CSV table of C-alpha atoms in Angstrom, one decimal:
chain,number,residue,atom,x,y,z
A,131,MET,CA,7.9,23.8,-0.9
A,132,ALA,CA,9.0,20.4,-1.5
A,133,GLY,CA,11.5,18.8,0.3
A,134,ARG,CA,12.7,17.8,3.9
A,135,PHE,CA,10.0,20.5,5.6
A,136,ASP,CA,7.2,19.1,3.1
A,137,PRO,CA,7.6,15.1,2.8
A,138,LEU,CA,5.6,13.6,0.0
A,139,THR,CA,3.3,11.5,2.2
A,140,ARG,CA,0.5,9.3,1.0
A,141,THR,CA,-1.9,11.8,2.9
A,142,ALA,CA,-0.2,14.5,0.6
A,143,VAL,CA,-0.4,12.8,-2.3
A,144,ARG,CA,-4.1,12.2,-1.6
A,145,GLY,CA,-4.5,15.8,-1.1
A,146,GLY,CA,-3.5,16.4,-4.7
A,147,ARG,CA,0.2,16.8,-4.5
A,148,THR,CA,2.3,15.6,-7.9
A,149,THR,CA,5.8,16.4,-8.0
A,150,VAL,CA,6.7,18.2,-11.2
A,151,PRO,CA,10.5,18.5,-11.8
A,152,ALA,CA,11.9,22.0,-11.8
A,153,GLY,CA,12.9,21.8,-15.5
A,154,THR,CA,14.2,24.6,-17.3
A,155,GLY,CA,10.8,26.8,-17.6
A,156,THR,CA,11.1,26.8,-21.1
A,157,SER,CA,8.7,25.6,-23.9
A,158,ALA,CA,9.7,22.4,-25.8
A,159,GLY,CA,12.3,23.7,-28.1
A,160,THR,CA,13.7,20.2,-28.8
A,161,ALA,CA,10.8,19.2,-30.8
A,162,PRO,CA,11.0,18.5,-34.5
A,163,THR,CA,9.9,20.9,-37.1
A,164,GLY,CA,7.1,19.0,-38.3
A,165,ALA,CA,6.1,17.7,-35.1
A,166,ARG,CA,5.7,21.3,-33.9
A,167,ALA,CA,4.0,22.8,-36.9
A,168,ARG,CA,1.2,20.4,-36.1
A,169,ALA,CA,0.7,21.6,-32.7
A,170,LEU,CA,-1.2,24.8,-31.7
A,171,ALA,CA,0.1,27.0,-29.1
A,172,ARG,CA,-1.1,29.4,-26.4
A,173,ALA,CA,0.9,31.4,-23.9
A,174,TRP,CA,-1.2,32.7,-20.9
A,175,THR,CA,-0.1,34.8,-17.7
A,176,PRO,CA,-2.1,33.9,-14.5
A,177,GLU,CA,-3.0,36.2,-12.0
A,178,GLY,CA,-0.7,35.5,-8.7
A,179,VAL,CA,1.7,32.1,-8.4
A,180,VAL,CA,0.3,28.9,-9.8
A,181,ASP,CA,1.8,25.7,-8.9
A,182,LEU,CA,1.4,23.2,-11.6
A,183,GLY,CA,2.0,20.1,-9.2
A,184,LEU,CA,-0.8,21.3,-6.6
A,185,THR,CA,-3.1,22.6,-9.2
A,186,LEU,CA,-3.3,19.6,-11.6
A,187,GLY,CA,-2.2,17.0,-9.0
A,188,PRO,CA,-5.5,16.3,-8.6
A,189,LEU,CA,-6.0,15.1,-12.1
A,190,ARG,CA,-3.4,12.2,-11.8
A,191,ARG,CA,-5.0,8.7,-11.1
A,192,GLY,CA,-1.6,7.1,-9.8
A,193,PRO,CA,2.2,7.1,-10.5
A,194,ALA,CA,1.5,5.3,-14.1
A,195,ASP,CA,-1.5,7.0,-15.1
A,196,PRO,CA,-1.6,7.0,-19.1
A,197,THR,CA,-3.6,10.1,-19.4
A,198,PHE,CA,-1.1,12.0,-17.1
A,199,ARG,CA,2.7,12.8,-17.2
A,200,THR,CA,5.7,14.8,-15.9
A,201,THR,CA,8.6,15.1,-17.7
A,202,PRO,CA,12.3,16.3,-16.5
A,203,ASP,CA,12.0,19.7,-18.5
A,204,GLY,CA,9.1,20.7,-15.9
A,205,SER,CA,6.1,20.0,-18.3
A,206,VAL,CA,2.8,18.3,-17.6
A,207,TRP,CA,1.3,16.6,-20.3
A,208,LYS,CA,-2.5,15.8,-19.9
A,209,THR,CA,-4.6,13.9,-22.5
A,210,SER,CA,-8.7,14.4,-22.7
A,211,ARG,CA,-11.4,13.8,-24.8
A,212,THR,CA,-13.0,17.0,-25.4
A,213,PRO,CA,-16.2,17.5,-26.9
A,214,GLN,CA,-14.1,18.3,-30.1
A,215,GLY,CA,-12.3,14.9,-30.3
A,216,PRO,CA,-9.2,13.4,-28.2
A,217,ALA,CA,-6.4,16.1,-27.4
A,218,THR,CA,-2.8,16.1,-25.6
A,219,LEU,CA,-2.1,19.3,-23.8
A,220,ARG,CA,1.7,20.1,-22.5
A,221,VAL,CA,1.8,23.0,-20.2
A,222,ALA,CA,5.0,24.5,-18.6
A,223,LEU,CA,5.6,27.7,-16.5
A,224,SER,CA,8.6,30.1,-17.8
A,225,ARG,CA,10.9,30.5,-15.2
A,226,GLY,CA,10.8,34.0,-13.4
A,227,ALA,CA,8.2,34.9,-16.0
A,228,GLY,CA,5.4,33.1,-14.1
A,229,VAL,CA,3.9,32.4,-18.0
A,230,ALA,CA,2.0,29.3,-18.6
A,231,GLU,CA,3.3,28.0,-21.8
A,232,ALA,CA,1.3,25.8,-23.9
A,233,GLU,CA,1.2,23.4,-26.7
A,234,ALA,CA,-1.7,20.8,-27.7
A,235,TRP,CA,-2.3,18.4,-30.4
A,236,GLY,CA,-5.6,16.4,-32.2
A,237,PRO,CA,-8.8,17.2,-33.0
A,238,GLY,CA,-9.4,18.6,-29.4
A,239,ALA,CA,-6.5,20.8,-29.3
A,240,GLU,CA,-8.3,24.3,-29.7
A,241,TRP,CA,-10.7,23.5,-26.9
A,242,MET,CA,-7.8,21.9,-24.8
A,243,LEU,CA,-6.2,25.6,-25.3
A,244,ASP,CA,-9.4,27.6,-24.8
A,245,SER,CA,-9.8,25.6,-21.2
A,246,LEU,CA,-6.2,26.4,-20.2
A,247,PRO,CA,-7.0,29.3,-17.6
A,248,ALA,CA,-10.0,27.5,-16.2
A,249,LEU,CA,-7.6,24.3,-15.8
A,250,LEU,CA,-5.0,26.3,-14.1
A,251,GLY,CA,-7.6,27.8,-11.2
A,252,ASP,CA,-8.6,31.1,-13.3
A,253,GLY,CA,-11.9,30.7,-12.0
A,254,ASP,CA,-10.8,29.9,-8.4
A,255,ASP,CA,-10.5,32.7,-5.6
A,256,PRO,CA,-7.7,31.6,-3.1
A,257,ALA,CA,-8.8,35.0,-1.4
A,258,ALA,CA,-12.2,34.2,-0.4
A,259,PHE,CA,-10.3,31.3,2.0
A,260,VAL,CA,-9.6,32.7,5.6
A,261,PRO,CA,-7.6,30.2,7.9
A,262,ARG,CA,-9.2,30.0,11.1
A,263,HIS,CA,-6.9,27.1,12.8
A,264,ARG,CA,-3.1,27.6,13.0
A,265,LEU,CA,-2.7,24.1,11.0
A,266,LEU,CA,-4.5,25.6,8.1
A,267,HIS,CA,-2.5,29.3,8.3
A,268,ALA,CA,0.4,27.6,8.2
A,269,SER,CA,-0.5,24.7,5.3
A,270,HIS,CA,-2.2,27.9,3.2
A,271,ARG,CA,0.9,30.3,3.8
A,272,ARG,CA,3.5,27.4,2.5
A,273,ARG,CA,1.4,26.9,-0.6
A,274,PRO,CA,0.4,29.9,-2.4
A,275,GLY,CA,0.7,28.2,-5.9
A,276,LEU,CA,-2.4,26.2,-4.9
A,277,ARG,CA,-5.5,26.7,-7.1
A,278,LEU,CA,-8.3,24.5,-7.8
A,279,THR,CA,-8.7,22.9,-11.1
A,280,ARG,CA,-11.7,23.0,-13.5
A,281,THR,CA,-11.5,20.4,-16.5
A,282,GLY,CA,-15.1,21.0,-17.9
A,283,LEU,CA,-15.1,17.4,-18.6
A,284,VAL,CA,-17.6,15.5,-16.2
A,285,LEU,CA,-16.7,11.8,-17.4
A,286,GLU,CA,-13.3,12.2,-17.3
A,287,SER,CA,-13.4,12.6,-13.9
A,288,LEU,CA,-16.4,10.4,-12.9
A,289,VAL,CA,-15.3,7.3,-14.4
A,290,PRO,CA,-12.1,6.9,-12.3
A,291,THR,CA,-13.9,7.9,-9.2
A,292,VAL,CA,-16.4,5.2,-9.7
A,293,LEU,CA,-13.6,2.9,-9.8
A,294,GLU,CA,-12.5,4.3,-6.7
A,295,GLN,CA,-15.4,3.1,-4.6
A,296,LYS,CA,-14.7,1.2,-1.6
A,297,VAL,CA,-11.3,-0.4,-2.7
A,298,THR,CA,-7.8,0.5,-2.4
A,299,THR,CA,-6.3,3.5,-4.3
A,300,ASP,CA,-3.7,0.7,-6.0
A,301,GLU,CA,-6.6,-1.4,-7.2
A,302,ALA,CA,-8.4,1.6,-8.5
A,303,TYR,CA,-5.1,2.8,-10.3
A,304,ARG,CA,-4.4,-0.6,-12.0
A,305,ALA,CA,-8.1,-1.0,-13.2
A,306,TRP,CA,-8.0,2.4,-14.5
A,307,ARG,CA,-4.6,2.2,-16.3
A,308,ARG,CA,-5.6,-1.4,-17.7
A,309,LEU,CA,-8.8,0.0,-19.2
A,310,VAL,CA,-7.6,3.0,-20.6
A,311,CYS,CA,-4.8,1.3,-22.5
A,312,GLN,CA,-6.9,-1.4,-23.5
A,313,TYR,CA,-9.8,0.5,-24.7
A,314,GLY,CA,-8.6,4.1,-25.0
A,315,GLU,CA,-6.6,5.2,-28.1
A,316,PRO,CA,-3.1,6.7,-28.7
A,317,ALA,CA,-2.8,10.1,-27.8
A,318,PRO,CA,-2.1,12.6,-30.7
A,319,GLY,CA,1.3,14.2,-30.0
A,320,PRO,CA,5.0,14.7,-31.2
A,321,GLU,CA,7.4,11.9,-31.7
A,322,HIS,CA,9.4,13.2,-28.9
A,323,GLY,CA,6.9,13.3,-26.5
A,324,PRO,CA,6.3,10.8,-23.5
A,325,GLN,CA,5.8,7.5,-24.4
A,326,GLY,CA,2.7,5.3,-23.5
A,327,LEU,CA,0.2,8.3,-23.3
A,328,SER,CA,-3.4,7.3,-23.9
A,329,VAL,CA,-6.9,9.2,-24.5
A,330,MET,CA,-9.6,7.5,-22.2
A,331,PRO,CA,-12.7,5.7,-24.3
A,332,ASP,CA,-15.6,7.5,-25.4
A,333,ALA,CA,-18.7,7.1,-23.5
A,334,ARG,CA,-20.0,4.5,-26.0
A,335,THR,CA,-16.8,2.4,-25.7
A,336,TRP,CA,-17.3,2.5,-21.9
A,337,ALA,CA,-21.0,1.0,-22.3
A,338,LEU,CA,-19.6,-1.6,-24.6
A,339,ILE,CA,-16.8,-3.1,-22.5
A,340,PRO,CA,-17.8,-6.9,-21.5
A,341,SER,CA,-18.0,-8.2,-18.5
A,342,TRP,CA,-14.9,-10.5,-18.5
A,343,ASP,CA,-13.0,-7.3,-19.0
A,344,TRP,CA,-14.2,-5.7,-16.2
A,345,HIS,CA,-13.5,-8.6,-14.5
A,346,LYS,CA,-9.7,-8.9,-15.8
A,347,ALA,CA,-9.3,-5.5,-14.6
A,348,GLY,CA,-10.7,-6.1,-11.3
A,349,VAL,CA,-13.6,-4.2,-11.5
A,350,ASP,CA,-16.6,-6.0,-9.7
A,351,ALA,CA,-20.3,-6.0,-11.0
A,352,LYS,CA,-21.8,-2.9,-8.8
A,353,ARG,CA,-18.9,-0.8,-10.1
A,354,SER,CA,-18.8,-1.3,-13.8
A,355,ALA,CA,-22.7,-1.5,-13.7
A,356,ALA,CA,-22.4,2.3,-12.5
A,357,ILE,CA,-19.9,3.2,-15.2
A,358,VAL,CA,-22.2,1.8,-18.1
A,359,ARG,CA,-25.1,3.7,-16.6
A,360,CYS,CA,-23.4,6.9,-16.7
A,361,ALA,CA,-21.8,6.2,-20.1
A,362,ARG,CA,-25.4,6.0,-21.6
A,363,VAL,CA,-26.5,9.4,-20.0
A,364,ALA,CA,-23.1,11.1,-20.5
A,365,ASN,CA,-24.5,13.7,-22.7
A,366,ARG,CA,-26.6,14.6,-19.7
A,367,LEU,CA,-24.2,14.4,-17.3
A,368,GLU,CA,-21.7,16.6,-19.0
A,369,GLU,CA,-24.2,19.3,-18.6
A,370,ALA,CA,-23.5,19.5,-14.9
A,371,ALA,CA,-20.1,21.0,-15.5
A,372,ALA,CA,-21.8,24.4,-16.0
A,373,MET,CA,-24.2,23.9,-13.3
A,374,GLU,CA,-23.8,25.3,-9.5
A,375,LEU,CA,-22.6,22.9,-7.0
A,376,PRO,CA,-26.1,21.6,-5.6
A,377,GLN,CA,-27.7,21.2,-9.1
A,378,ALA,CA,-24.7,19.4,-10.6
A,379,ALA,CA,-24.4,17.0,-7.5
A,380,ALA,CA,-28.4,16.3,-8.0
A,381,ARG,CA,-27.9,15.4,-11.8
A,382,LEU,CA,-25.0,12.9,-10.9
A,383,GLU,CA,-26.6,11.5,-8.0
A,384,ALA,CA,-29.7,10.9,-10.4
A,385,VAL,CA,-27.7,8.1,-11.7
A,386,PRO,CA,-27.8,4.5,-9.6
A,387,GLY,CA,-24.5,3.9,-8.1
A,388,ILE,CA,-23.4,7.6,-8.0
A,389,GLY,CA,-24.0,8.9,-4.3
A,390,PRO,CA,-22.3,12.0,-2.4
A,391,TRP,CA,-18.9,10.9,-1.7
A,392,THR,CA,-18.6,10.1,-6.1
A,393,SER,CA,-20.3,13.4,-7.0
A,394,ALA,CA,-18.3,15.5,-4.3
A,395,GLU,CA,-15.0,13.8,-5.8
A,396,THR,CA,-15.9,14.6,-9.7
A,397,LEU,CA,-17.2,17.8,-9.2
A,398,GLN,CA,-13.9,18.9,-7.3
A,399,ARG,CA,-12.2,18.3,-10.6
A,400,SER,CA,-14.6,19.1,-13.7
A,401,ASN,CA,-16.1,22.1,-11.9
A,402,GLY,CA,-13.6,23.4,-9.7
A,403,ALA,CA,-16.0,23.2,-6.8
A,404,ALA,CA,-14.4,24.9,-3.7
A,405,ASP,CA,-17.3,23.8,-1.2
A,406,ALA,CA,-17.4,20.1,-3.0
A,407,VAL,CA,-16.4,18.7,0.6
A,408,THR,CA,-15.9,14.7,0.4
A,409,THR,CA,-18.6,12.9,2.8
A,410,GLY,CA,-18.9,9.0,3.1
A,411,ASP,CA,-15.1,8.7,3.0
A,412,LEU,CA,-13.4,6.1,5.3
A,413,HIS,CA,-10.5,8.0,6.0
A,414,LEU,CA,-11.1,11.8,5.7
A,415,PRO,CA,-12.9,12.5,8.9
A,416,GLY,CA,-10.7,11.1,11.2
A,417,ILE,CA,-7.8,12.8,9.4
A,418,ILE,CA,-9.9,16.1,9.7
A,419,GLY,CA,-11.0,15.6,13.1
A,420,TYR,CA,-7.4,14.6,14.2
A,421,ALA,CA,-5.8,17.9,12.7
A,422,LEU,CA,-8.2,20.3,14.1
A,423,ALA,CA,-9.6,18.6,17.1
A,424,GLY,CA,-7.2,15.7,18.0
A,425,ASN,CA,-10.5,13.3,17.2
A,426,ARG,CA,-9.3,10.7,15.3
A,427,ASP,CA,-12.5,9.2,15.5
A,428,ALA,CA,-14.7,11.9,14.1
A,429,ASP,CA,-17.7,10.8,12.0
A,430,ASP,CA,-19.1,12.9,8.7
A,431,ASP,CA,-21.3,15.0,11.2
A,432,ALA,CA,-18.2,16.0,13.3
A,433,MET,CA,-16.1,16.7,10.3
A,434,LEU,CA,-18.7,18.8,9.0
A,435,GLU,CA,-18.7,20.9,12.2
A,436,LEU,CA,-15.3,21.5,12.2
A,437,LEU,CA,-15.1,22.5,8.5
A,438,ALA,CA,-18.5,24.9,9.1
A,439,PRO,CA,-16.3,28.2,9.6
A,440,TYR,CA,-14.7,27.4,5.8
A,441,ALA,CA,-18.6,27.3,4.5
A,442,GLY,CA,-17.9,27.8,0.5
A,443,GLN,CA,-14.3,26.8,0.7
A,444,ARG,CA,-14.3,23.5,2.6
A,445,HIS,CA,-13.1,21.1,-0.3
A,446,ARG,CA,-9.9,24.1,-0.3
A,447,ALA,CA,-10.0,23.6,3.7
A,448,ALA,CA,-9.7,20.0,3.5
A,449,ARG,CA,-7.2,19.7,0.7
A,450,LEU,CA,-4.8,21.9,2.8
A,451,ILE,CA,-5.2,19.7,5.6
A,452,LEU,CA,-3.9,16.4,3.7
A,453,LEU,CA,-1.3,18.3,2.0
A,454,ALA,CA,-0.2,19.2,5.5
A,455,GLY,CA,0.2,15.3,6.1
A,456,HIS,CA,-0.9,15.6,9.6
A,457,ALA,CA,-2.8,12.0,9.5
A,458,PRO,CA,-3.3,10.1,13.1
A,459,PRO,CA,-0.9,7.4,13.5
A,460,ARG,CA,-2.2,4.2,12.2
A,461,ARG,CA,-3.5,1.9,14.9
A,462,ALA,CA,-5.2,-1.1,12.2
A,463,PRO,CA,-3.9,-2.9,9.4
A,464,LYS,CA,-4.2,-1.4,5.8
A,465,MET,CA,-7.3,-2.5,3.9
A,466,ARG,CA,-6.3,-5.8,2.4
A,467,LYS,CA,-5.8,-5.6,-1.7
A,468,THR,CA,-7.4,-7.8,-3.6
A,469,ASP,CA,-7.4,-8.7,-7.5
A,470,ILE,CA,-11.0,-10.3,-8.7
A,471,GLY,CA,-9.1,-10.3,-12.2
A,472,ARG,CA,-7.2,-13.6,-10.8
A,473,LEU,CA,-10.1,-15.5,-9.9
């Protein structure tokens, strides 16, 4: 329900909302015959309503993310480096029927299509969420299509999350875009697809990026070192996608430079963890404290106390609060943007 009653604020964007054009609700019928022949296709009917913008929105790292695009026909295009190799996925919802129609290209196409239900929230259980605050009840009611995505890919979410540590989102998005475009590879797909799509680098490539290119991308030594350490044990970290939340978080946090904030933000996407509440965040406790108790100075302990009634669904509760856009008025300057790549 985007529009005048649901403005796309920065808080709502952080909640994982991405605008997907209404489009025609049909598959890409304008593709050249040759391009279509090289694609694998699948149709899947979800149980209940699915909103592509809300469900897949958390996977987008900024409006110019080279691994994620939306197109005027109502499609979402996403690239991934799967266990079988790089792949490009295009998914759209048929108008009226509510069927997810997907096409995939590349060596990992079959893996991507097999993962389509999980990606669209098939493993999520929205009925487990019982709103206990008026704001959450209203936000939940207005967004029946919200599902928690599960990519099953840890490094894909872990690297951009590390880039977001202790910097503005604009700085992190710029670094992600530059590194993926420089060290990734062109995405497989049809000639008519979105231009500039890329697949993120593999683990070995992340580990071999020289220090000067990290610097040019605006990434300091602490964050780049954490990513290199993660890349060196990527296979072990990918195992976390099949673990329960406590074990998965422990596996990620065993790597120096990965703390509770980074593990939670990663597992929310890779595992679809409905209870992975983000702690250690600069703004989130104040937003939740203000929305639920009028306390803009809430800390992590106060936030967790307010979210306690939603145990098992605390991440969903936090997302619904962010999507409602009920943030405290700003009373301090924004965090100053920097770019160490210019030094």
